[in-house]
Amino acid sequence: MQKKTTGLTKHEVNRYTVTFWKIVIGCISFGIILLFSIGLGIFGALPTFKDLENPKSNQSSDIISDDGIVIGSYFAQNRSTVRYDEISPNVINALIATEDIRFYNHSGIDFKRTFTILFYNLIGKQQGASTITQQLALNLFSEEGRSKVFLKRVVQKLQEWITAIKLERQYTKEEIITMYLNTVNFAYNSYGIKSAARTFFNTTPDKLSPEQAAVVVGMLKGPSLYNPVRNPERSLARRNTVLTNMYKAGYLTAADTEELQQKPLVLKFNPADHNVGLAPYFRAVLKKDIQKIFEVQNIRKADDTPYDLDRDGLKIYTTINSHMQRYAEEAQREYIAQLQRQFNRSWKGRDPFKFQEAEHLLEQGIKRSDRYQQLKEDGLTEGDILKNFRTKTKMTVYSWKGEIDTMMTPLDSVKYYKLLLRNAMMSMEPSGPNAGYVRAWVGGINFEHFKYDQVKMGSRQVGSTAKPFTYAVAINEGYSPCYQVLNEPVTIDNWTPRAHSPRPGALTLKTALAHSENFVTAYMMKQVGATAVSTLTKKMGITTDVPAYPSICLGTFDASLYDMVGAYSTFVNQGVWTEPIYLLRIEDKNGNILYENKPQVREVLNPQVAYVMVDMLKGVVQNGTGVRLRYKYNLNNPIGGKTGTTQNNSDGWFVGITPQLVTGVWTGAEDRAIHFSSTDQGEGANSALPVFALYMKKVYADPKLKYTKGDFETPPGGVSTVLNCDAYAPKVTDSSTVQPATTVAPLSTVIKK
């Protein structure tokens, strides 16, 4: 019997060998062709050298305060870039030890690591092999991110290789690692190490400690999986793994590593949100202004495309002082929360919506609501919608103590929000090298719930804060602040103003302004004319309509807080109106100046008249409607100002002046039909002045701000007008007889032209 052979013949061996080498050569050839094709861009365009020099990434635009603090950003992705020297060595060390230990020794691709990781993947241990440079290539030039389709991922990987090699040729290692850390996603819409440091530790990248650096670097393996906020235990374990890697790489000693690993996970979570942070109302107004400036002045990028504030990494320098902004917001929260309780008590047991002037507000509020619009789109009838608004449901409402989860009918929520008091405040420097600089801007009580800005975008009736405009015209035309007028009703063109508890007898103009007397103000309007008052008011920066009607002397026109603060600054700045400004300049991401702002300036009053008005406004605080600044808040330094209260106590105002700051405050409900039921609580002295007082106390208590308590500067050459009205007081002849004061003082001694 013939024996079977199991071996291969020489011919078969040769045939298999040839086949094997054909496959190897074919694979190599295919790989070369594939690489060549990828290099040619057949499978998708690769970045050019120009792209490498100017890599695209969505960079947030930072809003920078006058004291150098980033108070917010505009972003699609919250991404801010930093330089290499602005990154803590702890971050660099943690990154290299964990992600790419041979980073300084390879040229973009770590082949040793690649083949090692390939072996691990073949035996079922999934590991990544990308170097930092390859990951940068993916972050910068792959809009889709890492593909999950095998063949597509192979092509993508080869594209990364080619791009990584190009990056290594184009940039230094320090530049590569900086670009990488500026492009990484760290969750919560935080892109880049600068945003991550701010989000999780409320600090800057250069101040990250080893354990903090280990937390953020640990997130690179999975921002969601190792999220320190949502998954603190996983994040802690991952942090300790990174610290171990740093020890193995020689960046930490064994003792330091053990000590750091024993520390708890400590965060200062500060997520980026357009609705939170300092000055959200200001930031919203500023964004619209910048967009308009770019459009009107045709400011565009080098490729003639428009700038995108959310993506182009601009630097926006403002006049806002971060400390003063915080003090203003704190003052508002402290007092308006108290005032809201006063307001609620004033209506206890009564329904504000039963009064005729407020009856329409509920229907108006329902129809303006998002709920109504949605129900309308769903095809519900008016009856069904009204039934829905009367049915209790779970909802979250705003309160001064934070958001409240409650059961409430949508109709009751409309009532609730209508009865919430609103407040706004602006503070600016009136004179000196920074004349016109706005230092604090609080446009409302909570931007997340109430977006409407009440500093510049909104306007309300100004009430008695308009009275100084009439007196300024009178002083300018020669009347003395000591000129006396009988405080009795006066009629102008069939208009007769009313007065709340008028002081009897003859009053000087200074006393009349101090106590906000309507009759004397109207009398002076009759003397100087409505046209003159309207003209001066407009010259002092009021941009809303100020019709030449006699009633404007009592503030029946509407104006913005922004305009009113600018107008009062004219008095302090010796008669020169300076436009309030808050935007200084805009730079692109490379530091090139795109726009610089300079305030408009115009002379409105002569310095003598302006100083007389300052003195009269000081009288308001010394012994008039603003006196509680002294007896309640102990602000005894030279301060002037004017309270304002509109009809039915719908609006409360106070505009306060000091030599270095002019600050305006407004308080009222969303609708004028909702208001305090009594003047004692609704007047500006109670509803607005305390916010000013608390703010100024905080400002004066901060030595870094360097605002002094000195007196107002007198005009060049001194003051020729007599300001001390006691010089014209009646003389006492005995203990029971007082000579009456004349209604009008002698022209030769009082009237100054």
Coordinates of N, CA, C and O in Angstrom, one line a residue, residues 549-614:
Y549 N -44.3 121.2 26.6 CA -45.6 121.4 27.3 C -45.2 121.8 28.8 O -44.1 121.4 29.3
P550 N -46.0 122.6 29.4 CA -45.6 123.1 30.8 C -45.4 121.9 31.7 O -44.6 122.0 32.7
S551 N -46.1 120.8 31.6 CA -46.1 119.7 32.5 C -44.7 119.0 32.6 O -44.4 118.2 33.5
I552 N -43.9 119.3 31.6 CA -42.6 118.6 31.6 C -41.7 119.0 32.8 O -40.8 118.4 33.2
C553 N -42.1 120.2 33.4 CA -41.3 120.6 34.5 C -41.5 119.7 35.7 O -40.6 119.6 36.6
L554 N -42.6 118.9 35.7 CA -42.8 117.9 36.8 C -42.4 116.5 36.3 O -42.7 115.5 37.0
G555 N -41.8 116.4 35.1 CA -41.3 115.1 34.7 C -42.4 114.2 34.1 O -42.4 113.0 34.3
T556 N -43.3 114.7 33.3 CA -44.3 113.9 32.7 C -43.8 113.1 31.4 O -44.5 112.3 30.9
F557 N -42.6 113.4 31.0 CA -42.0 112.7 29.9 C -41.3 111.5 30.3 O -40.9 111.3 31.5
D558 N -41.0 110.6 29.4 CA -40.3 109.3 29.7 C -38.8 109.5 29.3 O -38.5 110.3 28.3
A559 N -37.9 108.9 30.0 CA -36.5 108.9 29.7 C -35.8 107.7 30.2 O -36.4 107.0 31.1
S560 N -34.7 107.3 29.7 CA -34.0 106.1 30.2 C -33.1 106.5 31.3 O -32.7 107.7 31.5
L561 N -32.7 105.6 32.2 CA -31.8 105.8 33.3 C -30.5 106.2 32.7 O -29.8 107.1 33.3
Y562 N -30.1 105.6 31.6 CA -28.8 106.0 30.9 C -28.7 107.5 30.6 O -27.7 108.1 30.9
D563 N -29.8 108.0 30.0 CA -29.8 109.4 29.7 C -29.9 110.3 30.9 O -29.2 111.4 30.9
M564 N -30.6 109.9 31.9 CA -30.8 110.8 33.1 C -29.4 110.9 33.9 O -29.1 112.0 34.3
V565 N -28.7 109.8 34.0 CA -27.4 109.8 34.6 C -26.4 110.7 33.9 O -25.7 111.5 34.4
G566 N -26.5 110.6 32.5 CA -25.6 111.5 31.7 C -26.0 112.9 31.9 O -25.1 113.8 31.9
A567 N -27.3 113.2 32.0 CA -27.7 114.6 32.1 C -27.3 115.2 33.4 O -26.7 116.3 33.5
Y568 N -27.4 114.5 34.5 CA -27.0 115.0 35.8 C -25.5 115.2 35.9 O -25.0 116.0 36.7
S569 N -24.8 114.4 35.1 CA -23.3 114.5 35.1 C -22.9 115.9 34.6 O -21.8 116.4 34.9
T570 N -23.7 116.5 33.8 CA -23.4 117.8 33.3 C -23.3 118.8 34.4 O -22.4 119.7 34.3
F571 N -24.1 118.7 35.4 CA -24.0 119.7 36.6 C -22.6 119.5 37.3 O -22.0 120.5 37.6
V572 N -22.2 118.3 37.5 CA -20.9 118.0 38.2 C -19.7 118.4 37.3 O -18.7 118.8 37.8
N573 N -19.9 118.2 36.0 CA -18.7 118.5 35.1 C -18.7 119.9 34.6 O -18.4 120.2 33.5
Q574 N -19.1 120.8 35.5 CA -19.1 122.3 35.2 C -19.8 122.7 33.9 O -19.3 123.5 33.1
G575 N -20.9 122.0 33.7 CA -21.7 122.4 32.5 C -21.4 121.7 31.2 O -22.1 122.0 30.2
V576 N -20.5 120.8 31.2 CA -20.1 120.1 30.0 C -20.8 118.7 30.0 O -20.6 117.9 30.9
W577 N -21.6 118.5 29.0 CA -22.3 117.1 28.9 C -21.3 116.2 28.2 O -20.7 116.5 27.2
T578 N -21.1 115.0 28.8 CA -20.2 114.0 28.2 C -21.1 112.7 28.0 O -21.7 112.3 29.0
E579 N -21.1 112.2 26.8 CA -21.8 111.0 26.5 C -21.4 109.9 27.4 O -20.2 109.6 27.5
P580 N -22.3 109.2 28.1 CA -21.9 108.0 28.9 C -21.4 106.9 27.9 O -22.0 106.6 26.9
I581 N -20.2 106.4 28.2 CA -19.7 105.3 27.3 C -19.3 104.1 28.2 O -19.0 104.3 29.3
Y582 N -19.4 103.0 27.5 CA -19.1 101.7 28.3 C -18.2 100.8 27.4 O -17.6 99.9 27.9
L583 N -18.1 101.1 26.1 CA -17.2 100.3 25.3 C -16.0 101.2 24.9 O -16.1 102.3 24.4
L584 N -14.8 100.7 25.2 CA -13.6 101.4 24.9 C -13.0 101.0 23.6 O -12.8 101.9 22.7
R585 N -12.7 99.8 23.4 CA -12.1 99.3 22.1 C -12.4 97.8 21.9 O -12.7 97.1 22.9
I586 N -12.2 97.4 20.7 CA -12.4 96.0 20.3 C -11.1 95.6 19.6 O -10.7 96.3 18.7
E587 N -10.6 94.4 20.0 CA -9.4 93.9 19.3 C -9.7 92.5 18.7 O -10.5 91.8 19.3
D588 N -9.1 92.1 17.6 CA -9.2 90.8 17.2 C -8.4 89.8 18.0 O -7.7 90.3 18.9
K589 N -8.4 88.5 17.7 CA -7.7 87.6 18.5 C -6.2 87.8 18.5 O -5.4 87.2 19.4
N590 N -5.7 88.5 17.5 CA -4.2 88.8 17.4 C -3.8 90.1 18.0 O -2.7 90.5 17.9
G591 N -4.8 90.8 18.6 CA -4.5 92.1 19.3 C -4.6 93.3 18.4 O -4.3 94.4 18.8
N592 N -5.0 93.1 17.1 CA -5.2 94.3 16.2 C -6.5 95.0 16.6 O -7.5 94.4 16.8
I593 N -6.4 96.3 16.7 CA -7.5 97.2 17.1 C -8.5 97.3 15.9 O -8.1 97.8 14.8
L594 N -9.7 96.9 16.2 CA -10.8 97.0 15.2 C -11.6 98.2 15.3 O -12.1 98.8 14.4
Y595 N -11.7 98.7 16.6 CA -12.6 99.8 16.9 C -12.2 100.5 18.2 O -11.9 99.8 19.2
E596 N -12.2 101.8 18.2 CA -11.9 102.6 19.4 C -13.0 103.6 19.6 O -13.5 104.2 18.6
N597 N -13.5 103.8 20.8 CA -14.6 104.7 21.1 C -14.2 105.9 21.8 O -13.4 105.8 22.8
K598 N -14.7 107.0 21.4 CA -14.4 108.3 22.2 C -15.8 109.0 22.4 O -16.6 109.1 21.5
P599 N -16.0 109.4 23.6 CA -17.3 110.0 23.9 C -17.5 111.4 23.3 O -16.6 112.1 23.0
Q600 N -18.8 111.7 23.0 CA -19.1 113.0 22.5 C -19.2 114.0 23.6 O -19.5 113.6 24.8
V601 N -18.8 115.2 23.4 CA -18.7 116.2 24.5 C -19.3 117.5 23.9 O -19.1 117.9 22.8
R602 N -20.1 118.2 24.8 CA -20.6 119.5 24.4 C -20.9 120.4 25.6 O -21.3 119.9 26.6
E603 N -20.6 121.7 25.4 CA -20.9 122.6 26.5 C -22.4 123.0 26.5 O -22.9 123.3 25.5
V604 N -23.0 122.9 27.7 CA -24.4 123.1 27.8 C -24.7 124.3 28.7 O -25.5 125.1 28.4
L605 N -24.0 124.3 29.8 CA -24.2 125.4 30.8 C -22.9 126.0 31.1 O -21.8 125.4 31.0
N606 N -22.9 127.3 31.6 CA -21.6 127.9 32.0 C -21.3 127.3 33.4 O -22.2 126.9 34.1
P607 N -20.0 127.3 33.7 CA -19.6 126.6 35.0 C -20.3 127.2 36.2 O -20.6 126.5 37.2
Q608 N -20.6 128.5 36.2 CA -21.2 129.1 37.4 C -22.6 128.6 37.6 O -23.0 128.2 38.7
V609 N -23.4 128.5 36.5 CA -24.8 127.9 36.6 C -24.7 126.5 37.1 O -25.5 126.0 37.9
A610 N -23.8 125.7 36.5 CA -23.7 124.3 36.9 C -23.4 124.1 38.3 O -23.9 123.3 39.0
Y611 N -22.5 125.0 38.9 CA -22.1 124.9 40.3 C -23.3 125.3 41.2 O -23.5 124.7 42.2
V612 N -24.1 126.3 40.8 CA -25.2 126.6 41.5 C -26.2 125.5 41.6 O -26.8 125.2 42.7
M613 N -26.4 124.8 40.5 CA -27.3 123.6 40.5 C -26.7 122.5 41.4 O -27.5 121.8 42.1
V614 N -25.4 122.3 41.4 CA -24.8 121.3 42.3 C -25.1 121.7 43.8 O -25.5 120.8 44.6

